[in-house]
Tab-separated table of N, CA, C and O in Angstrom:
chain	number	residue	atom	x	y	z
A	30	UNK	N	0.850	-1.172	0.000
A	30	UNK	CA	0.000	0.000	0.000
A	30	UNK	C	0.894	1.232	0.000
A	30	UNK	O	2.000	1.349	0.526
A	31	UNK	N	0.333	1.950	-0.557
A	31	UNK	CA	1.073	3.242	-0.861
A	31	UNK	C	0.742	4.611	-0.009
A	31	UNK	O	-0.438	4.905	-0.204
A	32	UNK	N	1.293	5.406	0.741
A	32	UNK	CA	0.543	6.163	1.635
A	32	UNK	C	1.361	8.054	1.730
A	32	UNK	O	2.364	8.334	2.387
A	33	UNK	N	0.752	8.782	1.094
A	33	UNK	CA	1.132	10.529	0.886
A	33	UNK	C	-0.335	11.042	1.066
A	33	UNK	O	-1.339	10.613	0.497
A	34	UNK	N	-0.246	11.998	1.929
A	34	UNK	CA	-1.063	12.871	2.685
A	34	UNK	C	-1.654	14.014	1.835
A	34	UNK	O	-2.460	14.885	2.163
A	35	UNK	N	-1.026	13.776	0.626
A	35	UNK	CA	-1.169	15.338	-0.133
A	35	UNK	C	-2.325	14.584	-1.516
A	35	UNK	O	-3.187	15.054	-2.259
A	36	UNK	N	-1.903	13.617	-1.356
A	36	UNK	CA	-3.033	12.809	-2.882
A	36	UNK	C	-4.252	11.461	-1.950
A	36	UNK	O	-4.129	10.268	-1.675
A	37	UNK	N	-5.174	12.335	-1.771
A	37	UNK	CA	-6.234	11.361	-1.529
A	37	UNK	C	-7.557	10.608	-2.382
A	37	UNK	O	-8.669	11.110	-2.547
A	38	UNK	N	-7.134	9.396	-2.818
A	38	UNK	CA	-7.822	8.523	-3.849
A	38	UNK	C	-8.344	7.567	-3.091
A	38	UNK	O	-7.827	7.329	-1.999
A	39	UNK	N	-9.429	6.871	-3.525
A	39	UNK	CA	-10.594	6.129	-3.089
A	39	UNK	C	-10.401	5.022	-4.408
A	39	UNK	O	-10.807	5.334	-5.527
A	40	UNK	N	-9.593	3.414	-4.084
A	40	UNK	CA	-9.832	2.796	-5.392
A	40	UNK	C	-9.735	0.901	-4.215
A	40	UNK	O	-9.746	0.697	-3.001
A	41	UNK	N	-9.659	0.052	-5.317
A	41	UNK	CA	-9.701	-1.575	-4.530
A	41	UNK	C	-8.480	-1.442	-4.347
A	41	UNK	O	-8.011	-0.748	-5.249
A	42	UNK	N	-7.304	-1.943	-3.215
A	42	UNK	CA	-6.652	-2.679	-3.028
A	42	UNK	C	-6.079	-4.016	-3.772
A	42	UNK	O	-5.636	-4.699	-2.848
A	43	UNK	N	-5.877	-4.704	-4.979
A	43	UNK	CA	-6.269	-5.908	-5.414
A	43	UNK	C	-5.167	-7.288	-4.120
A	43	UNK	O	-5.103	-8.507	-3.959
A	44	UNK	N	-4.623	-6.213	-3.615
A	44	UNK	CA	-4.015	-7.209	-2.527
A	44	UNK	C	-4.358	-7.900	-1.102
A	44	UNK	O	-4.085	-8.965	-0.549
A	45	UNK	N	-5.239	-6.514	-0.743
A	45	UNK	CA	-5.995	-6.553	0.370
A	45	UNK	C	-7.474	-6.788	0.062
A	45	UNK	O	-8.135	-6.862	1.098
A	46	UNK	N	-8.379	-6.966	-1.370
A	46	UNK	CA	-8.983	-7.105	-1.635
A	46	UNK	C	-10.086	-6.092	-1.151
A	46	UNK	O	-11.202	-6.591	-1.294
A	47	UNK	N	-10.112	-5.027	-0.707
A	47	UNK	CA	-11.152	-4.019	-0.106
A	47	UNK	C	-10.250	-2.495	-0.430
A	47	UNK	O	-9.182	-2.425	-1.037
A	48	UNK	N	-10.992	-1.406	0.138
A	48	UNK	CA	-10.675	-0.006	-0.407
A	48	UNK	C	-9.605	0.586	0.269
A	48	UNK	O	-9.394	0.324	1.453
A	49	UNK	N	-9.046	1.207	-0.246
A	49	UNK	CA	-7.778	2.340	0.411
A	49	UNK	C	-7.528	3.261	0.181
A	49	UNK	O	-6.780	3.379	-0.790
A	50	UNK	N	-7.971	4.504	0.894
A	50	UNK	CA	-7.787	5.552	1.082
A	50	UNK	C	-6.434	6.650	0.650
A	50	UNK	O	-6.515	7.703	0.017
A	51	UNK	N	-5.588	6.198	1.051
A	51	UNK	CA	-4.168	6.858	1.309
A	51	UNK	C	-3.066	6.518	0.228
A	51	UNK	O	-1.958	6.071	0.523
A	52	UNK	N	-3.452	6.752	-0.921
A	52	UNK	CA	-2.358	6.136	-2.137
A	52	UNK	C	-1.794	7.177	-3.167
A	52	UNK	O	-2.276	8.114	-3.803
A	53	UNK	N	-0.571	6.601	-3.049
A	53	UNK	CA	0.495	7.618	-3.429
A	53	UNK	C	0.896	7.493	-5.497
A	53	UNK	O	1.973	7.402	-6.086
A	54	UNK	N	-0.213	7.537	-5.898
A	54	UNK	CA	-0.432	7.508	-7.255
A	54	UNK	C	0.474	8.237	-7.989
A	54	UNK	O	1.147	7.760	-8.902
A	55	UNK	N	0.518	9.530	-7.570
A	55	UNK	CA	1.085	10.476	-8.635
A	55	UNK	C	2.647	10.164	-8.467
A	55	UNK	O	3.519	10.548	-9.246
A	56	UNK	N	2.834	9.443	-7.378
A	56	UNK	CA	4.550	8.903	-7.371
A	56	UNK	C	5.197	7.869	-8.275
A	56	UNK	O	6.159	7.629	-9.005
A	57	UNK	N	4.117	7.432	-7.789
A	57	UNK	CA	4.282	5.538	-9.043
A	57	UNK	C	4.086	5.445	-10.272
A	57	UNK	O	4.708	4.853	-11.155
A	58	UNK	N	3.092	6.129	-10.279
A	58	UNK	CA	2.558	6.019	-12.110
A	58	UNK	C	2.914	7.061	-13.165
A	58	UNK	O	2.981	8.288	-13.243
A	59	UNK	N	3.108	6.012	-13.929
A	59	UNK	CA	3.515	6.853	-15.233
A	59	UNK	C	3.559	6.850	-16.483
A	59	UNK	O	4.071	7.556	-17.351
A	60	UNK	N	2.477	5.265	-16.410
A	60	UNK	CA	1.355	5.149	-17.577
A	60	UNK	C	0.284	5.394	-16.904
A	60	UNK	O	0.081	5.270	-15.696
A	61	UNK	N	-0.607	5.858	-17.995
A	61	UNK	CA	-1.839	5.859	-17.657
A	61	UNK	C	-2.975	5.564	-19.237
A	61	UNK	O	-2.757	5.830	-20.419
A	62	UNK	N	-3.927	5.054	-18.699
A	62	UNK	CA	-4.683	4.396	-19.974
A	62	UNK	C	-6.292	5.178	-19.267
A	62	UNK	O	-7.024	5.008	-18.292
A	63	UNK	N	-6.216	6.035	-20.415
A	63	UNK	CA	-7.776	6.438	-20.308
A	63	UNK	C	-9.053	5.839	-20.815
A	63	UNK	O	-9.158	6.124	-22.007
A	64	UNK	N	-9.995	5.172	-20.420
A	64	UNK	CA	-11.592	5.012	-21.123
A	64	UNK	C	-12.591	5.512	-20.959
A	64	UNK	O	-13.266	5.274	-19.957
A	65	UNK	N	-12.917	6.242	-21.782
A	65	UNK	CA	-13.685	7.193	-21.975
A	65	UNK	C	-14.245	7.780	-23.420
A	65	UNK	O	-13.440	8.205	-24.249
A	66	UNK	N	-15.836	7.780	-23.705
A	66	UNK	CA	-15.961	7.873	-24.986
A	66	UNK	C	-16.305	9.337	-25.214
A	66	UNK	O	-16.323	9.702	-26.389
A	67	UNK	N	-16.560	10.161	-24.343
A	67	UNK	CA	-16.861	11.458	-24.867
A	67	UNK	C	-14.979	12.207	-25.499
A	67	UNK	O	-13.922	12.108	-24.877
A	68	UNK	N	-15.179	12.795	-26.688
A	68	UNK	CA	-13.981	13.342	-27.518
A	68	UNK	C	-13.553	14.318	-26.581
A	68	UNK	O	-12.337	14.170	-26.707
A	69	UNK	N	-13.672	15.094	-25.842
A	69	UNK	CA	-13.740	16.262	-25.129
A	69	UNK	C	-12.875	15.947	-24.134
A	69	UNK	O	-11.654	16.082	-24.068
A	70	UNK	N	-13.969	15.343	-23.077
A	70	UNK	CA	-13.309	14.815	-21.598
A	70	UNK	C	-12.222	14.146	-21.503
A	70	UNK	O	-11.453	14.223	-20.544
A	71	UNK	N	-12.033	13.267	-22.720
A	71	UNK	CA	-10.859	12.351	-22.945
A	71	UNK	C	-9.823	13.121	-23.271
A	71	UNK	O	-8.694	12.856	-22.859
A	72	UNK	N	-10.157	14.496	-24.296
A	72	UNK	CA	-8.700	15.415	-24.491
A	72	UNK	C	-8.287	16.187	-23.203
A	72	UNK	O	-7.159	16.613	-22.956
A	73	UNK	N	-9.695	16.319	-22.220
A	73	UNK	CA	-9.195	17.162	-21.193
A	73	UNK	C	-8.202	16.523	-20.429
A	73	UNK	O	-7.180	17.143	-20.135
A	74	UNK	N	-8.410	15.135	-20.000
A	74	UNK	CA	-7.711	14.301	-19.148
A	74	UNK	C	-6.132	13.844	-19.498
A	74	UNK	O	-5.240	13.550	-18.701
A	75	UNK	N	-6.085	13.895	-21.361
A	75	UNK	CA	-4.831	13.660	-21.607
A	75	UNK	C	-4.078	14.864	-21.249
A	75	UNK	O	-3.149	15.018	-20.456
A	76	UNK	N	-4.857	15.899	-22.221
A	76	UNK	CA	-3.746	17.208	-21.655
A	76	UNK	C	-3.094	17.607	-20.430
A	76	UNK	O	-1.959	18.040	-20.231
A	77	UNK	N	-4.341	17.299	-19.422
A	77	UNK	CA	-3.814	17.414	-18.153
A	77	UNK	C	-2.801	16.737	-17.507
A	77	UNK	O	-1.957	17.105	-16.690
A	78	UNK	N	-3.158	15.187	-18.270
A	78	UNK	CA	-1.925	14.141	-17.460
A	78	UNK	C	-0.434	13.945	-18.095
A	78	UNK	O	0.559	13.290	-17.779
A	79	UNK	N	-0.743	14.757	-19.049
A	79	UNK	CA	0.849	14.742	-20.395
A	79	UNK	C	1.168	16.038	-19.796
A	79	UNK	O	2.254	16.365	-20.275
A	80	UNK	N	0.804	16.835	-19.075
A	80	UNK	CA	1.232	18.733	-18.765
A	80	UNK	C	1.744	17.920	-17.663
A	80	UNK	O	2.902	17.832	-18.072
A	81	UNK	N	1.740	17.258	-16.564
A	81	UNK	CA	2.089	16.858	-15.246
A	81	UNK	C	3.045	15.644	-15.679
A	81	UNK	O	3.129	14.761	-14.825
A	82	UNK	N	3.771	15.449	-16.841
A	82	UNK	CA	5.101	14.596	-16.952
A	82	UNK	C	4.320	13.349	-17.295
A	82	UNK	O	5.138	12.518	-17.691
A	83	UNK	N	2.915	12.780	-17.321
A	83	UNK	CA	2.129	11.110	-17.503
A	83	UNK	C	2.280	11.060	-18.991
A	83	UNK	O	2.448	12.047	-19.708
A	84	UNK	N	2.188	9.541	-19.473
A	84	UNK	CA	2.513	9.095	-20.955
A	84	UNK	C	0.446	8.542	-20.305
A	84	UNK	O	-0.207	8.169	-19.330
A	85	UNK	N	0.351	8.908	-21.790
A	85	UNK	CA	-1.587	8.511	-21.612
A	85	UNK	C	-1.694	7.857	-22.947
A	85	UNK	O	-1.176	8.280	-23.981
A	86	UNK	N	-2.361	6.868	-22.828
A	86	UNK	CA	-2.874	6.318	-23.525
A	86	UNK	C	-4.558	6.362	-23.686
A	86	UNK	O	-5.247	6.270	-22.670
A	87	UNK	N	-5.120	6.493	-24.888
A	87	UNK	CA	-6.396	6.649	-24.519
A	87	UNK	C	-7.237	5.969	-25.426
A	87	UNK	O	-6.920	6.159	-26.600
A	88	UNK	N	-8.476	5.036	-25.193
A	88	UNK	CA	-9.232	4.502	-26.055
A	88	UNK	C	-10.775	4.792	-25.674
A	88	UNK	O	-11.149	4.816	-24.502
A	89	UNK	N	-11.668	5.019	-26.816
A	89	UNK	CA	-13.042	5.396	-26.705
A	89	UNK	C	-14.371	4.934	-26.819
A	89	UNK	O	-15.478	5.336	-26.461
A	90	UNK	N	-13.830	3.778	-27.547
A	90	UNK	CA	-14.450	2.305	-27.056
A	90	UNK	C	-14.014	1.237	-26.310
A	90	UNK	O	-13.143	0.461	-26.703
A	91	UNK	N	-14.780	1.133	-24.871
A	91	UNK	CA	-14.409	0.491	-24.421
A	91	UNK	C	-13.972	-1.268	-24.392
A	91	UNK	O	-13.398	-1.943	-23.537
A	92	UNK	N	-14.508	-1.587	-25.664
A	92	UNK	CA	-14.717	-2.958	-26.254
A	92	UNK	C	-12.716	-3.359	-26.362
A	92	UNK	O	-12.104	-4.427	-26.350
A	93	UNK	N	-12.424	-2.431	-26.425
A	93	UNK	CA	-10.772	-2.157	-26.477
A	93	UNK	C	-9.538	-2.206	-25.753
A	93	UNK	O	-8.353	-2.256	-26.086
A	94	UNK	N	-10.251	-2.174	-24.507
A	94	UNK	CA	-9.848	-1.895	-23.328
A	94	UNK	C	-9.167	-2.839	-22.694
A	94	UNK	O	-8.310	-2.703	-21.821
A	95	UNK	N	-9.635	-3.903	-23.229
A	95	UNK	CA	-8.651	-5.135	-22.665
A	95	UNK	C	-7.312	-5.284	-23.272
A	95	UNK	O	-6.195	-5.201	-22.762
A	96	UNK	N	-7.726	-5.545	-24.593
A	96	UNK	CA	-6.371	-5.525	-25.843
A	96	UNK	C	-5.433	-4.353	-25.499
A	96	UNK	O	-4.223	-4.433	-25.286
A	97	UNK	N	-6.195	-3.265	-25.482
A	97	UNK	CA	-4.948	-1.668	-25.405
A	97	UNK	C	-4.491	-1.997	-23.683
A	97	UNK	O	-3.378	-1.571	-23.373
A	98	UNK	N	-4.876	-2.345	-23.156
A	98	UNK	CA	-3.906	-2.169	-21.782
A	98	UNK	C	-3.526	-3.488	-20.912
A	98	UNK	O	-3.459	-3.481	-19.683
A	99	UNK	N	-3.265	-4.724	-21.810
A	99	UNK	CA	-2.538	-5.861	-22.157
A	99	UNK	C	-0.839	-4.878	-22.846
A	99	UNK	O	0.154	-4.486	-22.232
A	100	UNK	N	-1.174	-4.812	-24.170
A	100	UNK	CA	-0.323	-4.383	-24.825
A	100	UNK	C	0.313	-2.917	-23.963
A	100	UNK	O	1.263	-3.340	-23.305
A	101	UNK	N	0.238	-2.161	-23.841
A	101	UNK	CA	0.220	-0.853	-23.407
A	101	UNK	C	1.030	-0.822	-21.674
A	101	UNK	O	2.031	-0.208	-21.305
A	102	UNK	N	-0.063	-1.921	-20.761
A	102	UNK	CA	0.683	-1.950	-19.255
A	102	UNK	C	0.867	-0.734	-19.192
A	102	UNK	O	1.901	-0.157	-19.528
A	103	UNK	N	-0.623	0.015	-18.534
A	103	UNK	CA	-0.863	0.913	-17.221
A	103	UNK	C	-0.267	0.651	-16.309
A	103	UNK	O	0.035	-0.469	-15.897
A	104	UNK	N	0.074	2.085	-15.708
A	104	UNK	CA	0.328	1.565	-13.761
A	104	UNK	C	-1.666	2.420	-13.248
A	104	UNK	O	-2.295	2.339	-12.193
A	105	UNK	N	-1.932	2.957	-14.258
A	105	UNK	CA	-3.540	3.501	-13.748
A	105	UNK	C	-4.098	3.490	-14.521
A	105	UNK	O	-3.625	3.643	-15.647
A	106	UNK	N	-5.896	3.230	-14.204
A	106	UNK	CA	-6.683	2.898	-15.410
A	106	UNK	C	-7.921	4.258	-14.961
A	106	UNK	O	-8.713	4.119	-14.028
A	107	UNK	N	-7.874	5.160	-15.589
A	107	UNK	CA	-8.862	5.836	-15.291
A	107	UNK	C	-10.495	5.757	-16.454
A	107	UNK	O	-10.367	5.797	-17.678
A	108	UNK	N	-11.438	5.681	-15.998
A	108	UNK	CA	-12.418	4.737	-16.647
A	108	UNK	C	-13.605	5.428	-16.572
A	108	UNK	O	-13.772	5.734	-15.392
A	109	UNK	N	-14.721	5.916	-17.417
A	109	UNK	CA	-15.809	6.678	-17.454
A	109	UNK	C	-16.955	5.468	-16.927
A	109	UNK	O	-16.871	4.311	-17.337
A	110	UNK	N	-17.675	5.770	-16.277
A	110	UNK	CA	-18.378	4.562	-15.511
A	110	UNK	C	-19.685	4.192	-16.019
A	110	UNK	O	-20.425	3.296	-15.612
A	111	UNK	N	-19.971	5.519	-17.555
A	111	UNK	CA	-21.246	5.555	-18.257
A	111	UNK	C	-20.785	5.226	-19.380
A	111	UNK	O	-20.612	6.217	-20.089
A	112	UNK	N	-20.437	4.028	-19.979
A	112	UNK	CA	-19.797	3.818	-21.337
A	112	UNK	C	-21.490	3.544	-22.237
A	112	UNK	O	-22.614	3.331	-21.782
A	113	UNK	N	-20.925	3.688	-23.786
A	113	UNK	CA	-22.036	3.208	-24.511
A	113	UNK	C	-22.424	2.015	-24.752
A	113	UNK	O	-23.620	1.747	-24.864
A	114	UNK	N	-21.352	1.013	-24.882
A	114	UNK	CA	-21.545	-0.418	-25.277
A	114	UNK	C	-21.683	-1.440	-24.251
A	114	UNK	O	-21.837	-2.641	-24.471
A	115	UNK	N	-21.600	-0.741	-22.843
A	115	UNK	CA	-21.725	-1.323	-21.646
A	115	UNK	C	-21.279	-0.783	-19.877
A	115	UNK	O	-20.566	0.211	-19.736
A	116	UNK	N	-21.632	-1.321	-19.033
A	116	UNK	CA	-21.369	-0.479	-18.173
A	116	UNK	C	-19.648	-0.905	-17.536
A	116	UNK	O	-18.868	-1.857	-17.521
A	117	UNK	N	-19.758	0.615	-17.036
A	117	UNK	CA	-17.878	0.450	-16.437
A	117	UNK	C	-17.766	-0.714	-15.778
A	117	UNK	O	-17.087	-1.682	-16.120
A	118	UNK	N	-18.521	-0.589	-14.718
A	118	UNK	CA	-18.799	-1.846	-13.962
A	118	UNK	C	-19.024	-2.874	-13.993
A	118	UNK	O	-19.231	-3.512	-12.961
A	119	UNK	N	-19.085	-3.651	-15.753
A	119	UNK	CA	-18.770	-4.974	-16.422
A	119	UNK	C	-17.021	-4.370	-16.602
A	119	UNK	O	-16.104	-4.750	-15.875
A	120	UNK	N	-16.940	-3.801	-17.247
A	120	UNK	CA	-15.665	-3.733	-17.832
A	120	UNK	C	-14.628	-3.786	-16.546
A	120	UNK	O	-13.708	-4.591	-16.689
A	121	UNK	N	-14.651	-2.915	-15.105
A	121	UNK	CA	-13.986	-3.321	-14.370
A	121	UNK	C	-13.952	-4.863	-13.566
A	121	UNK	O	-12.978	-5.223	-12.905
A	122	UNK	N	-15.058	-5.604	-13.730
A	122	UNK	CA	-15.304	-7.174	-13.221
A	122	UNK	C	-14.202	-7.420	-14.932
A	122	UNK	O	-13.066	-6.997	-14.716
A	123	UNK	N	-14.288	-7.726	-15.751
A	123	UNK	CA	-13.209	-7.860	-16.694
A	123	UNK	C	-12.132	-8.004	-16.615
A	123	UNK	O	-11.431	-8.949	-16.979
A	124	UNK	N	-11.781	-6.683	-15.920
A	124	UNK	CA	-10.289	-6.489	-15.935
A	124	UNK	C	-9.745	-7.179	-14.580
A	124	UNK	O	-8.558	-7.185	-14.254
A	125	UNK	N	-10.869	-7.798	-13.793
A	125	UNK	CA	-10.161	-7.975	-12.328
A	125	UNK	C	-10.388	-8.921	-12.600
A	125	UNK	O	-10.581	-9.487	-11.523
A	126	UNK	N	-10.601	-9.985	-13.774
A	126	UNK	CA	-11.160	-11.292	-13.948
A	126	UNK	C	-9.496	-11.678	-14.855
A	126	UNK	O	-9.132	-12.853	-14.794
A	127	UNK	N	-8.890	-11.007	-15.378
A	127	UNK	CA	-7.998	-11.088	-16.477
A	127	UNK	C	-6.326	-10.971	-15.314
A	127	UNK	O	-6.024	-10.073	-14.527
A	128	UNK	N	-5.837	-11.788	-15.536
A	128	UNK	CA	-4.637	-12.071	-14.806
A	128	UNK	C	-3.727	-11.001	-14.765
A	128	UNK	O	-3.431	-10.468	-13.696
A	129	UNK	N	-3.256	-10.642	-15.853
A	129	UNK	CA	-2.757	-9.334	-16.675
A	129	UNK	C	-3.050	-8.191	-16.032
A	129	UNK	O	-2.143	-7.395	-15.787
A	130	UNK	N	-4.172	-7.969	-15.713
A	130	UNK	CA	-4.532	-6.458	-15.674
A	130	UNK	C	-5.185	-6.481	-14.109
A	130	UNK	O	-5.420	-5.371	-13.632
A	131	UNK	N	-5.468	-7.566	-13.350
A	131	UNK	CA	-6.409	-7.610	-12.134
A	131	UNK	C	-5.772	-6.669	-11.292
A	131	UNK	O	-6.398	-6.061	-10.423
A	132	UNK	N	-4.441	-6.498	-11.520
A	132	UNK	CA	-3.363	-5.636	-10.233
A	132	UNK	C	-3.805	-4.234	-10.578
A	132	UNK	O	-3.820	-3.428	-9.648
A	133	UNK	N	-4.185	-3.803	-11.847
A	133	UNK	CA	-4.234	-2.579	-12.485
A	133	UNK	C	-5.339	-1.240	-11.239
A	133	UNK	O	-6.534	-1.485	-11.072
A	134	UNK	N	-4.923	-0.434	-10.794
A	134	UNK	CA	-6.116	0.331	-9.970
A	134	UNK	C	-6.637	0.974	-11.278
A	134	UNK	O	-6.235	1.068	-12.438
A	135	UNK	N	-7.811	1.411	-10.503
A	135	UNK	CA	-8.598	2.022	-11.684
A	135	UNK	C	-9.678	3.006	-10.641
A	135	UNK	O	-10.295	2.799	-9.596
A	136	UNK	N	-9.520	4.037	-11.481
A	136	UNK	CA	-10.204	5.562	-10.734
A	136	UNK	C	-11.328	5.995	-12.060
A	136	UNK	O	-11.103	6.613	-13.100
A	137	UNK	N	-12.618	5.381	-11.521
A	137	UNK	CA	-13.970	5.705	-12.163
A	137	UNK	C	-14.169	7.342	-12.127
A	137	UNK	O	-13.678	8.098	-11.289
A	138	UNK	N	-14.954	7.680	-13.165
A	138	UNK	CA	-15.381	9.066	-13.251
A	138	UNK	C	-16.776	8.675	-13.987
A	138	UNK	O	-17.014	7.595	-14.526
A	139	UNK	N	-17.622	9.766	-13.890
A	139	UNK	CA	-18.679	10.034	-14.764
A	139	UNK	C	-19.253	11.802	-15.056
A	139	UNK	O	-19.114	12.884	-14.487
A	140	UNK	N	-19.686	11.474	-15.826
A	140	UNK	CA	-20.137	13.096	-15.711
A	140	UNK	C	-21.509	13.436	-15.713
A	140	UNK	O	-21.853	14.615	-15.629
């Protein structure tokens, strides 16, 4: 577990299997894989995370999401939780189902 006072995130543990508060994200990571289908929100999030030193990767169908961050290896998966072709919340049971990627945290948004 990762623990800085100055970045407070709310995501699973995949070790401890439950939530943790106190994680020191912006230290560790330095991929990041965006999903998200609105054109907009997705440029806002890259710009922001490529201006703060992050390599982003980003896909807008989420049907993709497995393949691009297999290949790709996030250290963070940030994920729109209202997708079109299905909900985030299949796609994150997915990714925690997939050997590869189950370690991956992932920080839901919606708008």
């Amino acid at each position: 577990m990762f623990t800085d006072h100055s970045c407070q995130m709310r995501t699973v543990c995949p070790e401890m299997g439950t939530f943790v508060d106190d994680l020191r994200f912006l230290h560790v990571c330095k991929k990041i894989l965006i999903v998200e289908d609105d054109p907009l929100n997705r440029m806002l999030f890259a710009d922001v995370l490529e201006s703060e030193g992050f390599t982003v990767a980003a896909v807008m169908d989420e049907r993709e999401t497995l393949s691009v961050a297999r290949q790709y290896r996030p250290h963070l998966i940030i994920m729109d939780i209202q997708l079109p072709f299905f909900s985030g919340l299949t796609l994150i049971r997915q990714l925690r189902r997939d050997p590869q990627l189950a370690h991956i945290p992932i920080l839901t948004v919606t708008g």
